[in-house]
Amino acid sequence: MPTIRGLSHVVLYVNDLDKMVAFYRDVLGLVKYREHAGRMVFLTADPDIEDHQLALAKGREGNAKIIAHIAWRVDTPTDVKEFYERFKAQGVPVDHCVSHAYEEMGNTVSCYFLDPEGNRLEIYALVAERDDKRINRPLDLDRSVDEIVATASGLQASPH
């Protein structure tokens, strides 16, 4: 049986192609790799690895929501915090921040936010260390990264 190795790409229908490209390029730092002028734009985090991970296609109608969320993985909780600070500074709506607990891979530090057309997105990092209790608790990313990691991992925060 074939094995799925990971997410290749997501295609979103959008109302305002230019506004959405600007958001994913300028706020998230994706690279515009290629486009079909005025119709479709292909973006990626790293063109050397994948030519597109997200495609934006003109043609969405009304306020229909077509996805639950798209998750983007980053290396560390510090990276999640930096994106959170960027979102606040640029007026990007933050939906919520949470630590999800998973038996196999530890916890995540996650920040859910909205793009200009209301699609929910997630930036997350894994926190491998955690206690035996499953926790899924809200996080306050205005706190220090040490406290966030401690909350996500079930450990005590180190003193500052």
Backbone as a printed PyTorch tensor [residue, N CA C, xyz], in Angstrom:
tensor([[[  0.8360,  -1.1800,   0.0000],
         [  0.0000,   0.0000,   0.0000],
         [  0.8830,   1.2460,   0.0000]],

        [[  0.5710,   2.2500,  -0.8160],
         [  1.3590,   3.4820,  -0.8140],
         [  1.2710,   4.2080,   0.5300]],

        [[  2.3030,   4.9650,   0.8650],
         [  2.3660,   5.7040,   2.1200],
         [  2.3500,   7.2060,   1.8550]],

        [[  1.4910,   7.9070,   2.5520],
         [  1.4740,   9.3580,   2.4880],
         [  2.6680,   9.8750,   3.2660]],

        [[  3.4380,  10.7680,   2.6910],
         [  4.6420,  11.3020,   3.3410],
         [  4.4510,  12.6760,   3.9440]],

        [[  3.3780,  13.3740,   3.5940],
         [  3.1590,  14.7030,   4.1490],
         [  2.3250,  15.5400,   3.2160]],

        [[  1.9800,  16.6950,   3.6610],
         [  1.1740,  17.6070,   2.8720],
         [  2.0040,  18.1710,   1.7310]],

        [[  1.4770,  18.1050,   0.5320],
         [  2.1610,  18.6610,  -0.6280],
         [  1.7680,  20.1130,  -0.8360]],

        [[  0.4630,  20.3640,  -1.0070],
         [  0.0080,  21.7310,  -1.2190],
         [ -1.4850,  21.8460,  -0.9510]],

        [[ -1.9060,  23.0750,  -0.7770],
         [ -3.3080,  23.4030,  -0.5820],
         [ -3.6490,  24.4810,  -1.5980]],

        [[ -4.8300,  24.3950,  -2.1950],
         [ -5.2930,  25.4170,  -3.1220],
         [ -6.5240,  26.0740,  -2.5150]],

        [[ -6.5030,  27.4050,  -2.4440],
         [ -7.6240,  28.1670,  -1.9210],
         [ -8.2200,  29.0210,  -3.0220]],

        [[ -9.5460,  29.0130,  -3.1280],
         [-10.2180,  30.0010,  -3.9450],
         [-10.2680,  31.2950,  -3.1480]],

        [[ -9.9350,  32.4110,  -3.7980],
         [ -9.8850,  33.6900,  -3.0950],
         [-10.6970,  34.7420,  -3.8350]],

        [[-11.1240,  35.7420,  -3.0930],
         [-11.8250,  36.8810,  -3.6830],
         [-10.8420,  37.9030,  -4.2380]],

        [[ -9.8280,  38.2620,  -3.4470],
         [ -8.8760,  39.3090,  -3.8180],
         [ -7.4840,  38.6830,  -3.9050]],

        [[ -7.0970,  38.2860,  -5.0990],
         [ -5.8390,  37.5740,  -5.3090],
         [ -4.6290,  38.3970,  -4.8440]],

        [[ -4.5780,  39.6580,  -5.2170],
         [ -3.4240,  40.4900,  -4.8470],
         [ -3.2900,  40.6420,  -3.3290]],

        [[ -4.3890,  40.8710,  -2.6440],
         [ -4.3710,  41.0370,  -1.1860],
         [ -3.9160,  39.7440,  -0.5010]],

        [[ -4.4020,  38.6140,  -0.9970],
         [ -4.0360,  37.3300,  -0.3960],
         [ -2.5650,  36.9920,  -0.6590]],

        [[ -2.0780,  37.2570,  -1.8670],
         [ -0.6600,  37.0210,  -2.1590],
         [  0.1960,  37.8780,  -1.2460]],

        [[ -0.1570,  39.1450,  -1.1000],
         [  0.6080,  40.0400,  -0.2280],
         [  0.6470,  39.5140,   1.2000]],

        [[ -0.4790,  39.0140,   1.7140],
         [ -0.5270,  38.4770,   3.0780],
         [  0.4260,  37.2890,   3.2300]],

        [[  0.2950,  36.3030,   2.3720],
         [  1.1130,  35.0970,   2.5110],
         [  2.5950,  35.3810,   2.2510]],

        [[  2.8900,  36.3460,   1.4030],
         [  4.2720,  36.7080,   1.1070],
         [  4.8450,  37.5910,   2.2240]],

        [[  4.1490,  38.6660,   2.5660],
         [  4.7010,  39.6730,   3.4750],
         [  4.5600,  39.3260,   4.9480]],

        [[  3.4890,  38.6580,   5.3320],
         [  3.2810,  38.3190,   6.7410],
         [  3.9030,  36.9670,   7.0900]],

        [[  3.6800,  35.9510,   6.2290],
         [  4.2220,  34.6200,   6.5360],
         [  5.5890,  34.3660,   5.9150]],

        [[  5.9850,  35.1840,   4.9530],
         [  7.3080,  35.0260,   4.3580],
         [  7.3990,  33.9790,   3.2700]],

        [[  6.2620,  33.5600,   2.6980],
         [  6.3180,  32.6000,   1.6010],
         [  6.8580,  33.2710,   0.3470]],

        [[  7.4190,  32.4730,  -0.5310],
         [  8.0030,  32.9490,  -1.7770],
         [  7.0180,  32.7100,  -2.9130]],

        [[  6.7630,  33.7530,  -3.6910],
         [  5.9350,  33.5830,  -4.8880],
         [  6.8160,  32.9190,  -5.9390]],

        [[  6.4950,  31.6680,  -6.2460],
         [  7.3510,  30.8660,  -7.1110],
         [  6.9860,  31.0100,  -8.5840]],

        [[  5.6970,  30.9960,  -8.8850],
         [  5.2140,  31.2050, -10.2490],
         [  3.7600,  31.6120, -10.2010]],

        [[  3.2530,  32.0620, -11.3580],
         [  1.8610,  32.4860, -11.3940],
         [  1.3030,  32.3920, -12.8090]],

        [[ -0.0050,  32.3230, -12.8740],
         [ -0.7730,  32.5200, -14.0970],
         [ -1.4510,  33.8650, -13.8760]],

        [[ -0.8990,  34.9030, -14.5130],
         [ -1.2730,  36.2910, -14.2350],
         [ -2.7750,  36.4930, -14.1060]],

        [[ -3.1500,  37.0680, -12.9260],
         [ -4.5380,  37.4150, -12.6780],
         [ -5.4430,  36.2430, -12.3400]],

        [[ -4.9310,  35.0230, -12.3960],
         [ -5.7630,  33.8330, -12.1430],
         [ -5.2820,  32.9790, -10.9770]],

        [[ -3.9690,  32.7240, -10.9080],
         [ -3.4690,  31.7820,  -9.9160],
         [ -2.0150,  32.1100,  -9.5790]],

        [[ -1.6950,  32.0140,  -8.2700],
         [ -0.3320,  32.2490,  -7.7950],
         [  0.0900,  31.0650,  -6.9460]],

        [[  1.3330,  30.6210,  -7.1530],
         [  1.8880,  29.4760,  -6.4310],
         [  2.9530,  29.9790,  -5.4710]],

        [[  2.8350,  29.6010,  -4.1810],
         [  3.7490,  30.0550,  -3.1310],
         [  4.3530,  28.8600,  -2.4190]],

        [[  5.5550,  29.0590,  -1.8670],
         [  6.2450,  28.0090,  -1.1330],
         [  7.1220,  28.6170,  -0.0510]],

        [[  7.4220,  27.8430,   0.9730],
         [  8.3600,  28.2900,   2.0030],
         [  9.7960,  28.1630,   1.5090]],

        [[ 10.0640,  27.1720,   0.6500],
         [ 11.4230,  26.9230,   0.1630],
         [ 11.3540,  26.3370,  -1.2340]],

        [[ 11.6370,  27.1320,  -2.2660],
         [ 11.5540,  26.6470,  -3.6410],
         [ 12.5040,  25.4890,  -3.9470]],

        [[ 13.5750,  25.3170,  -3.1470],
         [ 14.4950,  24.2010,  -3.3800],
         [ 13.8990,  22.8680,  -2.9470]],

        [[ 12.8920,  22.9150,  -2.0770],
         [ 12.2710,  21.6840,  -1.5810],
         [ 10.9580,  21.3970,  -2.2920]],

        [[ 10.1190,  22.4160,  -2.4720],
         [  8.7890,  22.2370,  -3.0650],
         [  8.4490,  23.4730,  -3.8790]],

        [[  8.0200,  23.2810,  -5.1200],
         [  7.7370,  24.4560,  -5.9490],
         [  6.4850,  25.1930,  -5.5160]],

        [[  5.5370,  24.4970,  -4.9080],
         [  4.4260,  25.2080,  -4.2880],
         [  3.8160,  24.3570,  -3.1860]],

        [[  3.5100,  25.0240,  -2.0990],
         [  2.8140,  24.4110,  -0.9850],
         [  1.4320,  25.0080,  -0.8480]],

        [[  1.2800,  26.2070,  -1.4010],
         [ -0.0040,  26.8950,  -1.3800],
         [ -0.2330,  27.5260,  -2.7410]],

        [[ -1.4160,  27.2870,  -3.2950],
         [ -1.8130,  27.9640,  -4.5290],
         [ -3.0710,  28.7640,  -4.2210]],

        [[ -3.0890,  29.9950,  -4.6940],
         [ -4.2430,  30.8690,  -4.5260],
         [ -4.8670,  31.0610,  -5.9000]],

        [[ -6.1700,  30.7300,  -6.0050],
         [ -6.8700,  30.7960,  -7.2930],
         [ -8.0340,  31.7710,  -7.1900]],

        [[ -8.1070,  32.6860,  -8.1330],
         [ -9.2050,  33.6480,  -8.1800],
         [-10.5010,  32.8970,  -8.4710]],

        [[-11.5960,  33.3000,  -7.8140],
         [-12.8740,  32.6900,  -8.1330],
         [-13.7300,  32.3100,  -6.9450]],

        [[-13.2970,  32.5850,  -5.7350],
         [-14.1290,  32.2980,  -4.5650],
         [-15.3340,  33.2310,  -4.5790]],

        [[-16.4720,  32.7010,  -4.2060],
         [-17.6870,  33.5160,  -4.2010],
         [-18.2880,  33.5600,  -2.8100]],

        [[-18.7590,  34.7230,  -2.4210],
         [-19.4380,  34.8700,  -1.1360],
         [-18.5060,  34.6810,   0.0300]],

        [[-19.0780,  34.2540,   1.1590],
         [-18.3160,  34.0720,   2.3930],
         [-18.0880,  32.6160,   2.7450]],

        [[-18.2250,  31.7200,   1.7610],
         [-18.0650,  30.2920,   2.0370],
         [-16.6870,  30.0020,   2.6200]],

        [[-16.6440,  29.1930,   3.6640],
         [-15.3900,  28.7470,   4.2380],
         [-15.0970,  27.3790,   3.6320]],

        [[-13.9240,  27.2310,   3.0780],
         [-13.6220,  25.9950,   2.3660],
         [-12.6540,  25.0830,   3.1110]],

        [[-12.1170,  25.5470,   4.2470],
         [-11.1780,  24.7330,   5.0170],
         [-11.4200,  24.9230,   6.5070]],

        [[-10.9390,  23.9840,   7.3130],
         [-10.9360,  24.1660,   8.7680],
         [ -9.7380,  25.0330,   9.1570]],

        [[ -8.5430,  24.6230,   8.7370],
         [ -7.3360,  25.4250,   8.8850],
         [ -6.2060,  24.7860,   8.0920]],

        [[ -5.1800,  25.5750,   7.8580],
         [ -3.9480,  25.0890,   7.2550],
         [ -2.8670,  25.2860,   8.3010]],

        [[ -2.0960,  24.2420,   8.5690],
         [ -1.0630,  24.3170,   9.6010],
         [  0.3170,  24.4330,   8.9610]],

        [[  1.0860,  25.3560,   9.5070],
         [  2.4610,  25.5730,   9.0760],
         [  3.3690,  25.2730,  10.2530]],

        [[  4.3080,  24.3400,  10.0890],
         [  5.2090,  23.9450,  11.1640],
         [  6.4460,  24.8330,  11.1580]],

        [[  6.8750,  25.2410,  12.3490],
         [  8.1230,  25.9720,  12.5340],
         [  8.9990,  25.1750,  13.4940]],

        [[ 10.2520,  25.5800,  13.6320],
         [ 11.2100,  24.7720,  14.3940],
         [ 11.0350,  24.8170,  15.8990]],

        [[ 10.6980,  25.9980,  16.4500],
         [ 10.7130,  26.1340,  17.9040],
         [  9.5240,  26.9620,  18.3970]],

        [[  9.1830,  26.8190,  19.6700],
         [  8.1710,  27.7070,  20.2520],
         [  8.5660,  29.1810,  20.1560]],

        [[  9.8640,  29.4760,  20.1660],
         [ 10.3090,  30.8600,  19.9930],
         [  9.8430,  31.3940,  18.6370]],

        [[  9.8900,  30.5450,  17.6150],
         [  9.4100,  30.9450,  16.2890],
         [  7.9140,  31.2320,  16.3180]],

        [[  7.1490,  30.4120,  17.0400],
         [  5.7090,  30.6410,  17.1680],
         [  5.4850,  32.0090,  17.8120]],

        [[  6.2240,  32.2670,  18.8830],
         [  6.0960,  33.5530,  19.5800],
         [  6.4550,  34.7160,  18.6620]],

        [[  7.4800,  34.5790,  17.8440],
         [  7.8720,  35.6520,  16.9320],
         [  6.7820,  35.9120,  15.8890]],

        [[  6.1730,  34.8360,  15.3690],
         [  5.0580,  35.0350,  14.4440],
         [  3.8970,  35.7220,  15.1430]],

        [[  3.5950,  35.2900,  16.3710],
         [  2.5300,  35.9160,  17.1420],
         [  2.7760,  37.4150,  17.2910]],

        [[  4.0010,  37.8030,  17.6310],
         [  4.3410,  39.2180,  17.7710],
         [  4.1870,  39.9380,  16.4330]],

        [[  4.5750,  39.2840,  15.3420],
         [  4.4120,  39.8780,  14.0160],
         [  2.9350,  40.0800,  13.7020]],

        [[  2.1200,  39.0720,  14.0290],
         [  0.6780,  39.1810,  13.7770],
         [  0.0960,  40.3820,  14.5190]],

        [[  0.4390,  40.5180,  15.8150],
         [ -0.0650,  41.6410,  16.6060],
         [  0.3710,  42.9700,  16.0060]],

        [[  1.6360,  43.0640,  15.6250],
         [  2.1710,  44.3190,  15.0960],
         [  1.5240,  44.7050,  13.7680]],

        [[  1.1340,  43.6950,  12.9800],
         [  0.5640,  43.9680,  11.6650],
         [ -0.9660,  43.9200,  11.6560]],

        [[ -1.5700,  43.7540,  12.8300],
         [ -3.0200,  43.7600,  12.9140],
         [ -3.6850,  42.5120,  12.3770]],

        [[ -2.9630,  41.4040,  12.3470],
         [ -3.5330,  40.1320,  11.8900],
         [ -4.3850,  39.5650,  13.0270]],

        [[ -5.6400,  39.2020,  12.7540],
         [ -6.4920,  38.6620,  13.8210],
         [ -5.9800,  37.3120,  14.3400]],

        [[ -5.7340,  37.2380,  15.6500],
         [ -5.3430,  35.9770,  16.2890],
         [ -6.6150,  35.3400,  16.8340]],

        [[ -6.8890,  34.1180,  16.4090],
         [ -8.0850,  33.4010,  16.8430],
         [ -7.8890,  32.8600,  18.2580]],

        [[ -6.8370,  32.0680,  18.4560],
         [ -6.4970,  31.5710,  19.7810],
         [ -5.1260,  30.9080,  19.7330]],

        [[ -4.5430,  30.6840,  20.9050],
         [ -3.2810,  29.9760,  21.0420],
         [ -3.5060,  28.8440,  22.0350]],

        [[ -2.8900,  27.7080,  21.7630],
         [ -3.1810,  26.5270,  22.5640],
         [ -1.9890,  25.5800,  22.5480]],

        [[ -1.9130,  24.7410,  23.5630],
         [ -0.9900,  23.6150,  23.5750],
         [ -1.8220,  22.3470,  23.3850]],

        [[ -1.5410,  21.6290,  22.3070],
         [ -2.1970,  20.3380,  22.0730],
         [ -1.2490,  19.2440,  22.5410]],

        [[ -1.7840,  18.2210,  23.1900],
         [ -0.9690,  17.0970,  23.6340],
         [ -1.2220,  15.8940,  22.7390]],

        [[ -0.1450,  15.2590,  22.3150],
         [ -0.2300,  14.0610,  21.4750],
         [  0.6180,  12.9720,  22.0990]],

        [[  0.0780,  11.7700,  22.1660],
         [  0.8010,  10.6740,  22.8080],
         [  2.0930,  10.3420,  22.0740]],

        [[  2.0750,  10.3750,  20.7460],
         [  3.2280,   9.9340,  19.9790],
         [  4.3250,  10.9820,  19.8650]],

        [[  3.9650,  12.2650,  19.7440],
         [  4.9790,  13.2530,  19.3990],
         [  5.1580,  14.3640,  20.4310]],

        [[  4.5630,  14.2650,  21.5920],
         [  4.6880,  15.3290,  22.5850],
         [  3.6130,  16.3660,  22.3890]],

        [[  3.8960,  17.5930,  22.7410],
         [  2.9200,  18.6790,  22.6480],
         [  3.2570,  19.6110,  21.5000]],

        [[  2.2870,  20.4310,  21.1690],
         [  2.5570,  21.5290,  20.2600],
         [  2.3020,  22.8390,  20.9940]],

        [[  2.9820,  23.8650,  20.5570],
         [  2.6530,  25.2400,  20.8970],
         [  2.0780,  25.7930,  19.6080]],

        [[  0.8020,  26.1580,  19.6350],
         [  0.0970,  26.5470,  18.4130],
         [ -0.5330,  27.9190,  18.5480]],

        [[ -0.4700,  28.6690,  17.4570],
         [ -1.1440,  29.9550,  17.3620],
         [ -2.0240,  29.9110,  16.1230]],

        [[ -3.3340,  30.0600,  16.3260],
         [ -4.2970,  30.0860,  15.2250],
         [ -4.6330,  31.5380,  14.9090]],

        [[ -4.6460,  31.8630,  13.6270],
         [ -4.8860,  33.2320,  13.1980],
         [ -5.6720,  33.2030,  11.8930]],

        [[ -6.1050,  34.3870,  11.4450],
         [ -6.9530,  34.4750,  10.2560],
         [ -6.2650,  35.2720,   9.1600]],

        [[ -6.4330,  34.7870,   7.9160],
         [ -5.9360,  35.5600,   6.7790],
         [ -6.9740,  36.6110,   6.4100]],

        [[ -6.7210,  37.4490,   5.4150],
         [ -7.6470,  38.5450,   5.1120],
         [ -9.0560,  38.1210,   4.7090]],

        [[ -9.2470,  36.8720,   4.2730],
         [-10.5860,  36.4200,   3.8910],
         [-11.1930,  35.4750,   4.9230]],

        [[-10.6130,  35.4240,   6.1240],
         [-11.2000,  34.6670,   7.2250],
         [-10.8410,  33.2040,   7.2920]],

        [[ -9.8820,  32.7450,   6.4820],
         [ -9.4320,  31.3580,   6.5880],
         [ -8.5970,  31.2190,   7.8520]],

        [[ -8.8230,  30.1500,   8.6080],
         [ -8.0640,  29.9280,   9.8390],
         [ -6.7670,  29.2140,   9.4870]],

        [[ -5.6750,  29.7410,  10.0190],
         [ -4.3480,  29.1880,   9.8040],
         [ -3.7250,  28.8950,  11.1610]],

        [[ -2.7030,  28.0500,  11.1610],
         [ -2.0120,  27.6950,  12.4010],
         [ -0.5140,  27.7260,  12.1630]],

        [[  0.2090,  28.3120,  13.0980],
         [  1.6640,  28.1930,  13.1890],
         [  1.9150,  27.3510,  14.4320]],

        [[  2.7160,  26.2830,  14.2980],
         [  2.9610,  25.4450,  15.4730],
         [  4.3920,  24.9320,  15.4980]],

        [[  4.8300,  24.5770,  16.7060],
         [  6.1150,  23.9270,  16.9170],
         [  5.9000,  22.7740,  17.8760]],

        [[  6.6690,  21.7350,  17.7020],
         [  6.6120,  20.6000,  18.6160],
         [  7.4280,  20.8790,  19.8630]],

        [[  6.9320,  20.3880,  20.9870],
         [  7.6520,  20.3920,  22.2530],
         [  7.6820,  18.9310,  22.6790]],

        [[  8.8100,  18.2730,  22.4740],
         [  8.8800,  16.8290,  22.6850],
         [  8.6970,  16.4390,  24.1530]],

        [[  9.2420,  17.2520,  25.0870],
         [  9.1450,  16.9130,  26.5030],
         [  7.7550,  17.2150,  27.0230]],

        [[  7.1980,  16.2960,  27.8180],
         [  5.9310,  16.5560,  28.4830],
         [  5.7240,  15.5220,  29.5740]],

        [[  4.7920,  15.8180,  30.4550],
         [  4.4940,  14.8600,  31.5080],
         [  3.5140,  13.8230,  30.9640]],

        [[  3.0840,  12.8890,  31.8110],
         [  2.2130,  11.8130,  31.3630],
         [  0.7670,  12.2360,  31.1930]],

        [[  0.4010,  13.4210,  31.6760],
         [ -0.9730,  13.8860,  31.5490],
         [ -1.1820,  14.5160,  30.1810]],

        [[ -2.3190,  14.2170,  29.5790],
         [ -2.6670,  14.8750,  28.3150],
         [ -3.2120,  16.2550,  28.6510]],

        [[ -2.6370,  17.2610,  28.0620],
         [ -3.1490,  18.6050,  28.2760],
         [ -3.5010,  19.2270,  26.9390]],

        [[ -4.5830,  19.9140,  26.9050],
         [ -4.9710,  20.7510,  25.7800],
         [ -5.4600,  22.0330,  26.4230]],

        [[ -4.5570,  22.9580,  26.6080],
         [ -4.9230,  24.1550,  27.3410],
         [ -4.5650,  25.4010,  26.5430]],

        [[ -5.3610,  26.4480,  26.7570],
         [ -5.0650,  27.7190,  26.0870],
         [ -3.7030,  28.2530,  26.5280]],

        [[ -3.0380,  28.9180,  25.6140],
         [ -1.7570,  29.5510,  25.9190],
         [ -1.8950,  31.0590,  25.7650]],

        [[ -1.1580,  31.7760,  26.6020],
         [ -1.0830,  33.2290,  26.4990],
         [  0.2980,  33.5470,  25.9220]],

        [[  0.3540,  33.7970,  24.6200],
         [  1.6470,  34.0150,  23.9900],
         [  2.2530,  35.3730,  24.3150]],

        [[  1.5890,  36.1810,  25.1200],
         [  2.1990,  37.4120,  25.5920],
         [  3.1920,  37.1270,  26.7170]],

        [[  3.1580,  35.9080,  27.2560],
         [  4.1180,  35.5300,  28.2940],
         [  5.4510,  35.1720,  27.6510]],

        [[  6.4590,  34.9050,  28.4610],
         [  7.7750,  34.5430,  27.9430],
         [  7.7310,  33.1670,  27.2900]],

        [[  8.6530,  32.9360,  26.3830],
         [  8.7380,  31.6390,  25.7070],
         [  9.0140,  30.5320,  26.7120]],

        [[  9.8440,  30.7980,  27.7400],
         [ 10.1210,  29.7790,  28.7540],
         [  8.8320,  29.3130,  29.4230]],

        [[  7.9620,  30.2580,  29.7700],
         [  6.6880,  29.9010,  30.4060],
         [  5.7850,  29.1300,  29.4400]],

        [[  5.7750,  29.5430,  28.1770],
         [  4.9480,  28.8640,  27.1790],
         [  5.3920,  27.4190,  27.0260]],

        [[  6.6990,  27.1980,  26.8980],
         [  7.2240,  25.8440,  26.7530],
         [  6.9350,  25.0250,  28.0030]],

        [[  7.0780,  25.6530,  29.1720],
         [  6.7910,  24.9480,  30.4160],
         [  5.3360,  24.5270,  30.4760]],

        [[  4.4350,  25.3900,  30.0760],
         [  3.0150,  25.0510,  30.0570],
         [  2.7530,  23.9070,  29.0840]],

        [[  3.3630,  23.9790,  27.9130],
         [  3.1360,  22.9610,  26.8910],
         [  3.7560,  21.6290,  27.2720]],

        [[  4.8500,  21.6720,  28.0130],
         [  5.5470,  20.4280,  28.3250],
         [  5.1700,  19.8660,  29.6890]],

        [[  4.4150,  20.6140,  30.4830],
         [  4.0640,  20.1450,  31.8150],
         [  5.1980,  20.3090,  32.8070]],

        [[  6.2350,  21.0380,  32.4360],
         [  7.3920,  21.2530,  33.3050],
         [  7.2660,  22.5850,  34.0170]],

        [[  8.1430,  22.8400,  34.9650],
         [  8.1660,  24.1210,  35.6540],
         [  8.9150,  25.1340,  34.7910]],

        [[  8.4600,  26.3560,  34.7760],
         [  9.1600,  27.4060,  34.0590],
         [ 10.4590,  27.7350,  34.7750]],

        [[ 11.5130,  27.9890,  33.9950],
         [ 12.7630,  28.3740,  34.6110],
         [ 12.6930,  29.8380,  35.0380]],

        [[ 13.3210,  30.1950,  36.1750],
         [ 13.2660,  31.5760,  36.6330],
         [ 14.0400,  32.4760,  35.6710]],

        [[ 13.6080,  33.7470,  35.5580],
         [ 14.2580,  34.6820,  34.6140],
         [ 15.3920,  35.3810,  35.2910]]])
